XYZ file of N, CA and C in Angstrom:
486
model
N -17.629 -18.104 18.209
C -18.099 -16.883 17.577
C -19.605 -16.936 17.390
N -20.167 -16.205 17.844
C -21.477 -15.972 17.334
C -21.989 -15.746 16.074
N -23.093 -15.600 15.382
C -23.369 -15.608 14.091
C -23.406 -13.987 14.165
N -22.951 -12.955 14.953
C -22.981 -11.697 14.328
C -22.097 -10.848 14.669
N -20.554 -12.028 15.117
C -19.349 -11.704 14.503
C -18.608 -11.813 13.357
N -18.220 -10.966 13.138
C -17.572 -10.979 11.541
C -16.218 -11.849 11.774
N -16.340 -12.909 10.798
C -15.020 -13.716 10.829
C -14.425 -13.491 9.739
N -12.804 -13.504 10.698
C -11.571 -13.038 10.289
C -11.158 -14.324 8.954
N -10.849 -13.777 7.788
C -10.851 -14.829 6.938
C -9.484 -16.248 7.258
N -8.788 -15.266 7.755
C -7.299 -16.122 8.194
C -7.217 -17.019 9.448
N -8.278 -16.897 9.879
C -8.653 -17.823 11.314
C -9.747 -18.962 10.671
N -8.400 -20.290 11.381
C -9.865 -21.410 11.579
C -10.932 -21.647 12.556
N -11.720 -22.342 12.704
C -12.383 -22.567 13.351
C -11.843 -22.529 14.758
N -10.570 -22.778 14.744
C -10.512 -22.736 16.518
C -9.771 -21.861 16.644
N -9.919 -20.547 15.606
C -8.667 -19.092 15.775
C -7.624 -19.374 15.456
N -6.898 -20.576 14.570
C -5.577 -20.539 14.532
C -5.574 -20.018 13.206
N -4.314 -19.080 13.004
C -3.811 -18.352 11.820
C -3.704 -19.621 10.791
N -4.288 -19.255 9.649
C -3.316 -20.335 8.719
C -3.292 -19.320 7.051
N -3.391 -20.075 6.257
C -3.214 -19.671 4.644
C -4.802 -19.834 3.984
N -5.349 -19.142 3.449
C -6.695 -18.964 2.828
C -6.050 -20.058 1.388
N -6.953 -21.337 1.298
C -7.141 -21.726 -0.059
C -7.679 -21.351 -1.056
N -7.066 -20.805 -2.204
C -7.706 -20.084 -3.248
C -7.775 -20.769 -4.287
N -7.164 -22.372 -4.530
C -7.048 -23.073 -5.719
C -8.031 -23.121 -6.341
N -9.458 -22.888 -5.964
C -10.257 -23.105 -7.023
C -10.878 -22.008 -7.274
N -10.614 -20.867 -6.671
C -11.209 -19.491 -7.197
C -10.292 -19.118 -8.805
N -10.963 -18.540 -9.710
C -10.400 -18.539 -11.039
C -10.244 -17.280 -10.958
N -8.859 -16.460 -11.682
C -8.360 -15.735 -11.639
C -9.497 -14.226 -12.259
N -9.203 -13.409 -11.976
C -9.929 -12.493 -12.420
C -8.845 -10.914 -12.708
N -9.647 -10.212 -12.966
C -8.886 -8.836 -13.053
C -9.063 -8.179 -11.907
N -8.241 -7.847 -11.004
C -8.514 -7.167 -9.978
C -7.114 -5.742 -10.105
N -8.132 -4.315 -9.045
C -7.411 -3.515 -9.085
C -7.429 -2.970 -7.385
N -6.322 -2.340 -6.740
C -6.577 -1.736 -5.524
C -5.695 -0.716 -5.860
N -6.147 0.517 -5.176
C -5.074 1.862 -5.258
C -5.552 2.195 -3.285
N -4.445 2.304 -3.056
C -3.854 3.502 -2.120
C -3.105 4.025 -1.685
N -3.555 5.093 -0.524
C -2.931 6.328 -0.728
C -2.581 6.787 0.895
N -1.755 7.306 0.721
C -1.048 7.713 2.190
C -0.529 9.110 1.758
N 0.174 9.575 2.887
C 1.020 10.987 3.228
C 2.175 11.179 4.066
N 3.209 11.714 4.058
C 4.016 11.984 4.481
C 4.616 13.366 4.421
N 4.260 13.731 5.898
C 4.380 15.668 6.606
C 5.679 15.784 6.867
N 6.115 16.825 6.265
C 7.374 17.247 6.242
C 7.203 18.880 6.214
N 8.452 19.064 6.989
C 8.634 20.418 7.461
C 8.270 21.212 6.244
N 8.157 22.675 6.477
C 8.276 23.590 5.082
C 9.771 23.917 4.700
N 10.639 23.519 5.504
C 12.328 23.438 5.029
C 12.429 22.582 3.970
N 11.478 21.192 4.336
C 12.093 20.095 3.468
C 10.954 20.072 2.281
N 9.887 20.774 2.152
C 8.713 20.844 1.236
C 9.352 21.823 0.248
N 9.959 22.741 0.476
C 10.424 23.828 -0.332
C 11.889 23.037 -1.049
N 12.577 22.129 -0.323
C 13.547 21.485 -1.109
C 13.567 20.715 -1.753
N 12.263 19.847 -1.466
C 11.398 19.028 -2.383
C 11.263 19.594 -3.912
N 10.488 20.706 -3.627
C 10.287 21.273 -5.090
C 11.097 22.163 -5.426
N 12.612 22.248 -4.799
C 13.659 22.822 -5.439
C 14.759 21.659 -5.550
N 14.772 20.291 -6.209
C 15.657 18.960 -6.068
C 16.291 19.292 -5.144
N 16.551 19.522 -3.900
C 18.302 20.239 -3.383
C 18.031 19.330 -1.784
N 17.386 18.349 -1.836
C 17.117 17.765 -0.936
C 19.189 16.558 -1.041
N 19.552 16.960 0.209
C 21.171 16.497 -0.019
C 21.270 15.018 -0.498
N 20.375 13.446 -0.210
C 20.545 12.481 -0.517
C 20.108 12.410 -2.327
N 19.557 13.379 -2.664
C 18.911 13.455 -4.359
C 17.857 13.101 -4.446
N 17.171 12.444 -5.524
C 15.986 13.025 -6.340
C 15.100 11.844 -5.158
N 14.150 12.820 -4.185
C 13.613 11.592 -3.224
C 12.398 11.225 -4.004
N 11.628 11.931 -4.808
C 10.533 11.292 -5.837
C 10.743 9.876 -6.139
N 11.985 9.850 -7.052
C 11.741 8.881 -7.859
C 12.159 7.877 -7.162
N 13.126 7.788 -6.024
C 13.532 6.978 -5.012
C 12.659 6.590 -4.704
N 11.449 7.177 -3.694
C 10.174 6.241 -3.582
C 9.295 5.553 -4.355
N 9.349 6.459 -5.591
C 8.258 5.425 -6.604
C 8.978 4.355 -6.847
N 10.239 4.128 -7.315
C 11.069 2.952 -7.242
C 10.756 1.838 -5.990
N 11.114 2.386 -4.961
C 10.591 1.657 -3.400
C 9.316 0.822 -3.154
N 8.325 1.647 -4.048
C 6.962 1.263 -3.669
C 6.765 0.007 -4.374
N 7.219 0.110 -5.741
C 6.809 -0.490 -6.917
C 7.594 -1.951 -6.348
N 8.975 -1.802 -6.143
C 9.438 -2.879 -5.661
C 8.507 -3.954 -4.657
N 8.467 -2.867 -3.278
C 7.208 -3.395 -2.356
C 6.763 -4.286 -2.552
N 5.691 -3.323 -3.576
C 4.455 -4.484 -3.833
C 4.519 -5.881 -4.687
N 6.048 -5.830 -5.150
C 6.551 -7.273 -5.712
C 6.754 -8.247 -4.101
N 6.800 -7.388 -3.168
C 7.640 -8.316 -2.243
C 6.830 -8.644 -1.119
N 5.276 -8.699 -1.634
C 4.379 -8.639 0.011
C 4.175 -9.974 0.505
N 4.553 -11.168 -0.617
C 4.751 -12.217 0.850
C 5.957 -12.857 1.170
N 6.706 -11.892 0.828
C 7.936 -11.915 1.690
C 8.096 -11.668 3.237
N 6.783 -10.412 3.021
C 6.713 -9.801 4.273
C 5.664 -9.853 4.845
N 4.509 -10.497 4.437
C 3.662 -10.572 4.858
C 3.200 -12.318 4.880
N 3.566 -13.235 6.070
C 3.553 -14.365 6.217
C 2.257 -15.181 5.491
N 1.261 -14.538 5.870
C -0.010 -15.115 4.947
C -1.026 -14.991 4.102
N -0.006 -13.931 3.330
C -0.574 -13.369 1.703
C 0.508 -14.591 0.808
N -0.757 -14.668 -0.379
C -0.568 -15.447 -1.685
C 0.421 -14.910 -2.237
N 1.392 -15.433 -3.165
C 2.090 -15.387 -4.498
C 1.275 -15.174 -5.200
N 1.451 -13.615 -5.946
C 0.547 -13.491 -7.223
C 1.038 -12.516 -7.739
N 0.734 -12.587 -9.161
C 1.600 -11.624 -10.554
C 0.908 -10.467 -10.121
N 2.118 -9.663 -9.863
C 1.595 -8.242 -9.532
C 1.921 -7.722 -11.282
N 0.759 -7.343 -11.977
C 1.096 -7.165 -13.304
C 1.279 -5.685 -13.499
N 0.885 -5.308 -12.629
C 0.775 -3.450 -13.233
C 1.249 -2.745 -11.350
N 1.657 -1.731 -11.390
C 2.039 -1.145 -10.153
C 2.453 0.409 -10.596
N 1.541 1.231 -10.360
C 2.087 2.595 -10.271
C 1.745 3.657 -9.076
N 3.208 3.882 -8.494
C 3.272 4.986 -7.359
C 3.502 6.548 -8.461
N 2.468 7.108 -7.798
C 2.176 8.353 -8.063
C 2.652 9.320 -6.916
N 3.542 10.323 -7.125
C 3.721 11.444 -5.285
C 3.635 12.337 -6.263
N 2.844 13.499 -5.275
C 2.829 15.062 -5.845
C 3.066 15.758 -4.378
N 3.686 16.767 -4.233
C 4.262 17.795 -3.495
C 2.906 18.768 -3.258
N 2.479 18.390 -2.007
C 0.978 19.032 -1.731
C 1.710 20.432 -0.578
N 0.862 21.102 0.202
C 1.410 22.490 1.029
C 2.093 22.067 2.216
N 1.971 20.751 2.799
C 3.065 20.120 3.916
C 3.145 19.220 4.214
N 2.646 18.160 2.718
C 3.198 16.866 2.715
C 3.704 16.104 1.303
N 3.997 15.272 1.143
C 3.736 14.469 -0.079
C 2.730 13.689 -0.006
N 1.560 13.536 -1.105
C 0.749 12.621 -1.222
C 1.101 11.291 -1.962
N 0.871 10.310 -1.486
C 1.442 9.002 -2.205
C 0.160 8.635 -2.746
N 0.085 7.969 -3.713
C -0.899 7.029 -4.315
C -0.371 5.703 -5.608
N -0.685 4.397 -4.438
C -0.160 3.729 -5.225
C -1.698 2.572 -6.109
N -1.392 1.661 -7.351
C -2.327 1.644 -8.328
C -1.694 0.064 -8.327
N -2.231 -0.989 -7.965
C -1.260 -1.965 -8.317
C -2.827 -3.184 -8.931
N -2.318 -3.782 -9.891
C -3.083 -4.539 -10.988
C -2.572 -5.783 -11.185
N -3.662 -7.118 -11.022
C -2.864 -8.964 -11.044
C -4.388 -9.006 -11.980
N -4.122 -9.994 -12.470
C -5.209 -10.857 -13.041
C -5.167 -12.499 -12.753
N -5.699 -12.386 -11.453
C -5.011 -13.349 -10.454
C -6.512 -14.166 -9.371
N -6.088 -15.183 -8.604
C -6.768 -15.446 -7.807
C -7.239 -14.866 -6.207
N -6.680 -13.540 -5.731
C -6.776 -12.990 -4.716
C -6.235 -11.844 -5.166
N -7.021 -10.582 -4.102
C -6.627 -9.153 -4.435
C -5.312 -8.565 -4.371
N -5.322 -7.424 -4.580
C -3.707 -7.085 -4.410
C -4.240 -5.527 -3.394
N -4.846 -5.734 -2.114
C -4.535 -4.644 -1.421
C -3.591 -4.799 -0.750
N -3.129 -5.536 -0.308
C -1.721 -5.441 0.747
C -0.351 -4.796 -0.085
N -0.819 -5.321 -1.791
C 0.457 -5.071 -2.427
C 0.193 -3.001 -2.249
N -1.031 -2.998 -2.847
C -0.892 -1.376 -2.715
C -0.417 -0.575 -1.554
N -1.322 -0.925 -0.335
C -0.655 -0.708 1.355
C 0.982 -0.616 1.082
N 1.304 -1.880 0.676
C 2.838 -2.056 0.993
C 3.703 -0.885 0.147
N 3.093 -0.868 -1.320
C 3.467 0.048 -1.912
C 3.766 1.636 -1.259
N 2.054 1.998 -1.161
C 2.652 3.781 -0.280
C 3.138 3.401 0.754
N 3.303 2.251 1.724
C 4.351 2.350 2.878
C 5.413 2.467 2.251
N 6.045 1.606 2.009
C 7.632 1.718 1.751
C 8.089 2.595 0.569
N 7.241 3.535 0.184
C 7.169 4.549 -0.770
C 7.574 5.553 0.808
N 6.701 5.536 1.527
C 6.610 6.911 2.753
C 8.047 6.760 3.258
N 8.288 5.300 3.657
C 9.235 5.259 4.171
C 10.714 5.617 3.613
N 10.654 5.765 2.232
C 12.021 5.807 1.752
C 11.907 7.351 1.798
N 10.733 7.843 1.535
C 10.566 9.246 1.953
C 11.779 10.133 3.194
N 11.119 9.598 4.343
C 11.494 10.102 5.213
C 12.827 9.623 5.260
N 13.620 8.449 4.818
C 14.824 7.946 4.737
C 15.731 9.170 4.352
N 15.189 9.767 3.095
C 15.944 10.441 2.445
C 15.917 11.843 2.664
N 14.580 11.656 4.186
C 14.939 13.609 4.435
C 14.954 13.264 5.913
N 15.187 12.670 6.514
C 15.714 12.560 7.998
C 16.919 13.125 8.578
N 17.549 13.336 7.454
C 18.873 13.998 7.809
C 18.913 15.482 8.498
N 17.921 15.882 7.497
C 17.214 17.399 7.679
C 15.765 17.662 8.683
N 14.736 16.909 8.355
C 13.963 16.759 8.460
C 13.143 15.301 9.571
N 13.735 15.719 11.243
C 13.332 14.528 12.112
C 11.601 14.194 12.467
N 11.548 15.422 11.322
C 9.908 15.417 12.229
C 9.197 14.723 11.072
N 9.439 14.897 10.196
C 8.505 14.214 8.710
C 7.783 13.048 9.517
N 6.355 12.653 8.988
C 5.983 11.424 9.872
C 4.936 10.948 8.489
N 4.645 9.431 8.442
C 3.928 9.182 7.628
C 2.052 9.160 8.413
N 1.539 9.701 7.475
C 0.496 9.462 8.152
C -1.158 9.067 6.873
N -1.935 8.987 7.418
C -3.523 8.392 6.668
C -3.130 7.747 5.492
N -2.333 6.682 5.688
C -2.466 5.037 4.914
C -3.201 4.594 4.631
N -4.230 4.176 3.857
C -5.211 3.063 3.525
C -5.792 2.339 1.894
N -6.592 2.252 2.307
C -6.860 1.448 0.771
C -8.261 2.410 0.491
N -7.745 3.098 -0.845
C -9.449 4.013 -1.363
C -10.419 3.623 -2.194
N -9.651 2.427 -2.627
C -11.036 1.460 -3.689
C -10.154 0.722 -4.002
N -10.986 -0.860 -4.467
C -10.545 -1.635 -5.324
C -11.411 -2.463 -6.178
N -11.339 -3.199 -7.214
C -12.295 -3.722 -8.170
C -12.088 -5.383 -8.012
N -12.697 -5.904 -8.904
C -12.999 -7.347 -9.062
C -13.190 -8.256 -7.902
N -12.959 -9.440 -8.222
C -13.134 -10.386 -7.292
C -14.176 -10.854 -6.986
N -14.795 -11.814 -6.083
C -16.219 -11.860 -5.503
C -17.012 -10.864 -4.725
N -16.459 -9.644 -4.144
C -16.547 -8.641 -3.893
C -17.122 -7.718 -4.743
N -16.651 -7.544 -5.811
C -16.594 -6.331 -6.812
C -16.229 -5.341 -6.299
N -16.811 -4.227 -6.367
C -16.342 -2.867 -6.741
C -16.232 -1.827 -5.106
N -15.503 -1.358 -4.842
C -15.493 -0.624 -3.436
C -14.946 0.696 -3.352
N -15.082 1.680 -3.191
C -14.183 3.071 -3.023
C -14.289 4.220 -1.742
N -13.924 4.794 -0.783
C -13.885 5.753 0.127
C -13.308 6.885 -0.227
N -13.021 7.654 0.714
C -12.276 8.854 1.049
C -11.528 8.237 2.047
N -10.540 8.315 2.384
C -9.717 8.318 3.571
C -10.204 9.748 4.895
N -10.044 9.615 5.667
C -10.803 10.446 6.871
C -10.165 11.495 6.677
């Protein structure tokens, strides 16, 4: 690598994947929120905000989903840390032809928790469309990402999603 490539934190020196040592970084307060979407027909937007969607209440099904998630990201994610996900809130509001997800997840820990948030509005989107696929083949999740997060050696960061 040259000195004005950006190195990948999870690669050693000779590119092999491994686990980032964090034992001696001291825990801090860290926060990440994001936010995704999931487009759904105006059949299934209008049943949304009339409950009558046939599997039931798909809101709270996903905020349930998400929150779980982000307990479970290195389960699923081979080389993210174990860390107290202390706080986690999925937020969805019923926008003109999608649901907006936004998830809020909080450790006071040695490494961040964006993957936990990611993981959060994914499997928030996904239980989404789980529960209107029946009706609804076209629903698709779409603009996932991370819109800020705090602490760490980093500090402070925030966007817009595109």
């Amino acid at each position: 690598m040259s000195d004005t490539t950006p190195r990948l934190t999870h690669l050693d020196n000779q590119g092999h994947a491994y686990m980032v040592d964090v034992t001696a970084k001291e825990p801090t307060v860290r926060t990440a929120v994001a936010c995704g979407e999931v487009a759904c027909s105006p059949a299934i937007m209008t049943a949304l905000r009339e409950g009558t969607v046939p599997k039931g209440d798909v809101l709270a099904v996903a905020r349930i989903a998400g929150i779980s998630a982000a307990k479970r990201v290195p389960d699923l994610l081979p080389l993210a840390h174990t860390i107290g996900v202390h706080g986690c809130e999925v937020d969805l509001a019923l926008e003109h032809d999608h649901v907006a997800i936004k998830a809020t997840v909080r450790t006071a820990d040695r490494t961040g928790v964006e993957m936990e948030a990611l993981t959060a509005v994914s499997v928030a989107a996904l239980a989404i469309i789980d529960m209107v696929k029946g009706v609804d083949r076209s629903a698709v999740i779409r603009r996932c990402g991370i819109v800020a997060k705090s602490g760490g050696r980093s500090g402070d960061w925030s966007r817009d999603l595109p």
